[in-house]
PDB file of C-alpha atoms in Angstrom:
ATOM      1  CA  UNK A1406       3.883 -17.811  20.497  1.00  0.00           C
ATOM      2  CA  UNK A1407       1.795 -14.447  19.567  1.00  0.00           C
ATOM      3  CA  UNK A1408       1.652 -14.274  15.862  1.00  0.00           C
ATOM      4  CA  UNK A1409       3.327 -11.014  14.510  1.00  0.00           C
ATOM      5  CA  UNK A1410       4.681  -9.161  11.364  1.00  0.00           C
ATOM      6  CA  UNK A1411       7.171  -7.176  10.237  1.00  0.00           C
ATOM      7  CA  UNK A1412       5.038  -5.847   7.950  1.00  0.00           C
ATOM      8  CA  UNK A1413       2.357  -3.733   8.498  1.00  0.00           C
ATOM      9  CA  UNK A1414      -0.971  -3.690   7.129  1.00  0.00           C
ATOM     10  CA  UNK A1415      -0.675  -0.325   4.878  1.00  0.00           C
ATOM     11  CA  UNK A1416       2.570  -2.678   3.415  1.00  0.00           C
ATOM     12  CA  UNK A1417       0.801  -5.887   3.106  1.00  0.00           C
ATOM     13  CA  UNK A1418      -2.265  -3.652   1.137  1.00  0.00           C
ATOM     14  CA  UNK A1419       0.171  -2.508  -1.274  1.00  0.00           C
ATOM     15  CA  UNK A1420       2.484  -4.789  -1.743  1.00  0.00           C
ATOM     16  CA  UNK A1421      -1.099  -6.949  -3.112  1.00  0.00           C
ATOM     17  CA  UNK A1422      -2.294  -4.270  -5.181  1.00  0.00           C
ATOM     18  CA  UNK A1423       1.064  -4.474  -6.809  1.00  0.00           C
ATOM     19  CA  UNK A1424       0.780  -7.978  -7.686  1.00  0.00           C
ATOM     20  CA  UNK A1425      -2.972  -7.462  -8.725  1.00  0.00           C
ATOM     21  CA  UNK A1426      -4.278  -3.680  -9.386  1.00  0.00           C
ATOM     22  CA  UNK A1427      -7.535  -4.958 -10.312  1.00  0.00           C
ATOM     23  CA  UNK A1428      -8.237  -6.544  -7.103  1.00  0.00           C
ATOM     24  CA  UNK A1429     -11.281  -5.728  -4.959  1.00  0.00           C
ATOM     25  CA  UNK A1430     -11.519  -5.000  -1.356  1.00  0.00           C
ATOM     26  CA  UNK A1431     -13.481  -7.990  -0.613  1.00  0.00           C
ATOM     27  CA  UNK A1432     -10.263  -9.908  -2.349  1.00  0.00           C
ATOM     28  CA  UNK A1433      -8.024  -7.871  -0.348  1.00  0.00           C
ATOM     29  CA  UNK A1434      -9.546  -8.294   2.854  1.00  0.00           C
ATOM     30  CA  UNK A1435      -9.919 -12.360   2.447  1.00  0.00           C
ATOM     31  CA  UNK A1436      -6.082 -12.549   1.453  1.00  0.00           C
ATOM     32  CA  UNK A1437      -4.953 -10.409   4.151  1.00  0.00           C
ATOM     33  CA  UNK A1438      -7.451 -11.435   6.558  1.00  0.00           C
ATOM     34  CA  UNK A1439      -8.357  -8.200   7.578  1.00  0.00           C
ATOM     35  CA  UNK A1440     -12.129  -6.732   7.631  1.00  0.00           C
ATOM     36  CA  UNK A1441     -13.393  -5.164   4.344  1.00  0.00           C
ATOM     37  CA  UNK A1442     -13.617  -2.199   6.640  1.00  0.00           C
ATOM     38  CA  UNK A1443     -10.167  -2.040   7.201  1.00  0.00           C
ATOM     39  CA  UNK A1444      -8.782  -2.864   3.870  1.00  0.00           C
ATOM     40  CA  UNK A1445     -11.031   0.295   2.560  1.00  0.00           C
ATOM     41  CA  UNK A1446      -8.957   2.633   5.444  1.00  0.00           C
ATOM     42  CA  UNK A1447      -5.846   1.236   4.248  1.00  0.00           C
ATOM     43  CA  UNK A1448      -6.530   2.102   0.477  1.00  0.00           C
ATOM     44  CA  UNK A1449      -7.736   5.320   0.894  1.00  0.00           C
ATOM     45  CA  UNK A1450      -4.643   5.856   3.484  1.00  0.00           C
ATOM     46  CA  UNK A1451      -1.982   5.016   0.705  1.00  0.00           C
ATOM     47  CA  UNK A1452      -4.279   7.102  -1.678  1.00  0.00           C
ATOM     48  CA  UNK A1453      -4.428  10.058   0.180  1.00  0.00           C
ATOM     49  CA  UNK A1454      -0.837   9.838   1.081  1.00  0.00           C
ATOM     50  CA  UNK A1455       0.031   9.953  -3.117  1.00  0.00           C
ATOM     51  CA  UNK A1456       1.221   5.880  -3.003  1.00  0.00           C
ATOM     52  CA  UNK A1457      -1.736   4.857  -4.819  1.00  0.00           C
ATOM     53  CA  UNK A1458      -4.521   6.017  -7.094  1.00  0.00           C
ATOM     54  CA  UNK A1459      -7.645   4.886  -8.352  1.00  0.00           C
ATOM     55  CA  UNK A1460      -8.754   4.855 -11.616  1.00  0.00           C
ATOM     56  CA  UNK A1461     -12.683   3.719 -12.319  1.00  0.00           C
ATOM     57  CA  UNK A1462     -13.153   0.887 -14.950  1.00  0.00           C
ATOM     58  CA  UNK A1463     -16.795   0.235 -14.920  1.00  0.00           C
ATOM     59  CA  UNK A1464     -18.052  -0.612 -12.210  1.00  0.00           C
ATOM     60  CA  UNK A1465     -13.949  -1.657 -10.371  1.00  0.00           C
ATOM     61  CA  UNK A1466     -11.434   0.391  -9.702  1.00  0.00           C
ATOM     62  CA  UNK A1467      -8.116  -0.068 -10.880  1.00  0.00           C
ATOM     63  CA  UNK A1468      -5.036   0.715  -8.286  1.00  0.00           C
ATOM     64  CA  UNK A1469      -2.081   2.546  -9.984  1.00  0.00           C
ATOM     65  CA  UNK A1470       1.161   2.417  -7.384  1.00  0.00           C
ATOM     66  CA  UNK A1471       3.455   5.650  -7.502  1.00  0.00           C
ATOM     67  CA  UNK A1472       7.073   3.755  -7.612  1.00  0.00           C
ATOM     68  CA  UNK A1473       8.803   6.632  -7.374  1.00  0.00           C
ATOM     69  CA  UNK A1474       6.804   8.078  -4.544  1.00  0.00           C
ATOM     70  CA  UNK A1475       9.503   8.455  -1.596  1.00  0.00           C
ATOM     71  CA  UNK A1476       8.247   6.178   1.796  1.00  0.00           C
ATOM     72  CA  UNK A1477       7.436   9.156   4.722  1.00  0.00           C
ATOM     73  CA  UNK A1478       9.315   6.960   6.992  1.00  0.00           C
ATOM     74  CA  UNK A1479      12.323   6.141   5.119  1.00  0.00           C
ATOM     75  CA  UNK A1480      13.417  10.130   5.571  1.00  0.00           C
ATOM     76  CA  UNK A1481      13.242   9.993   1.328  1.00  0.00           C
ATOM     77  CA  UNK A1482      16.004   7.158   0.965  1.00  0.00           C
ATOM     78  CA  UNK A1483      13.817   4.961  -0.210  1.00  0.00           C
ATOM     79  CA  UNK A1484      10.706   4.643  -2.470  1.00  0.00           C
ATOM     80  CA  UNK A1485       7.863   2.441  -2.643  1.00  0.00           C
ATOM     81  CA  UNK A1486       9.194   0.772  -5.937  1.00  0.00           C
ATOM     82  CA  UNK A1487      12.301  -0.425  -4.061  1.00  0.00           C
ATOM     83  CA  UNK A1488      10.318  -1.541  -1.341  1.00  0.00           C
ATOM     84  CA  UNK A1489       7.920  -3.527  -3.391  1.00  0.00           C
ATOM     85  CA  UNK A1490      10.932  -5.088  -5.606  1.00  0.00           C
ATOM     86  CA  UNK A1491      12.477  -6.686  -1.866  1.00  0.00           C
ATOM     87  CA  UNK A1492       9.211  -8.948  -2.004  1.00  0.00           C
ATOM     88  CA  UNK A1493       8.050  -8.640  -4.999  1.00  0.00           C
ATOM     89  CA  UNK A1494       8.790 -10.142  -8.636  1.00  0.00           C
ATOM     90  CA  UNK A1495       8.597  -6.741  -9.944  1.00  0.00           C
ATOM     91  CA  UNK A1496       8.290  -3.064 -10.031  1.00  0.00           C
ATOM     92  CA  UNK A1497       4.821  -1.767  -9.891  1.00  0.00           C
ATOM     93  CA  UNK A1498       4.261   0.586 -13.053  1.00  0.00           C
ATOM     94  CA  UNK A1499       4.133   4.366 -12.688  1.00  0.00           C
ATOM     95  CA  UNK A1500       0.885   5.578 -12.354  1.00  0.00           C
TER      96      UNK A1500
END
């Protein structure tokens, strides 16, 4: 059987950085097993689309996840936080 997901990548990414917003892309990558490559795509995907943002601390960053951000797909039903509280323990805080 072909191994498959209902999730995608872009929901996998952020539904990690939720759990840990201090996590590097090397982290991210290993977890997901997805290149480093692609897990820096992804981020800058979800950043550019206003689900997450960056914030420099030293030499990391540190991921803030807009909750309330509405999912593009979802025609504006749903947000991100909702999304993230189906399989996660909790609700990302507002960046």
């Amino acid at each position: 059987m072909k191994n498959w997901s209902f999730l995608t990548s872009h929901a996998k990414v952020l539904l990690f950085l939720a759990k840990d917003r201090n996590s590097r892309i090397r982290d991210i990558a290993g977890a997901l097993n997805i290149t480093e490559r692609t897990a820096h795509s992804i981020i800058s995907d979800l950043t550019h689309a206003g689900y997450v943002a960056k914030e420099k601390s030293g030499r990391r960053n540190v991921y803030h996840i807009h909750a309330q951000q509405p999912l593009h797909d979802s025609n504006g039903e749903l947000a991100v936080g909702e999304l993230l509280s189906l399989f996660g323990d909790n609700e990302p805080a507002e960046a």
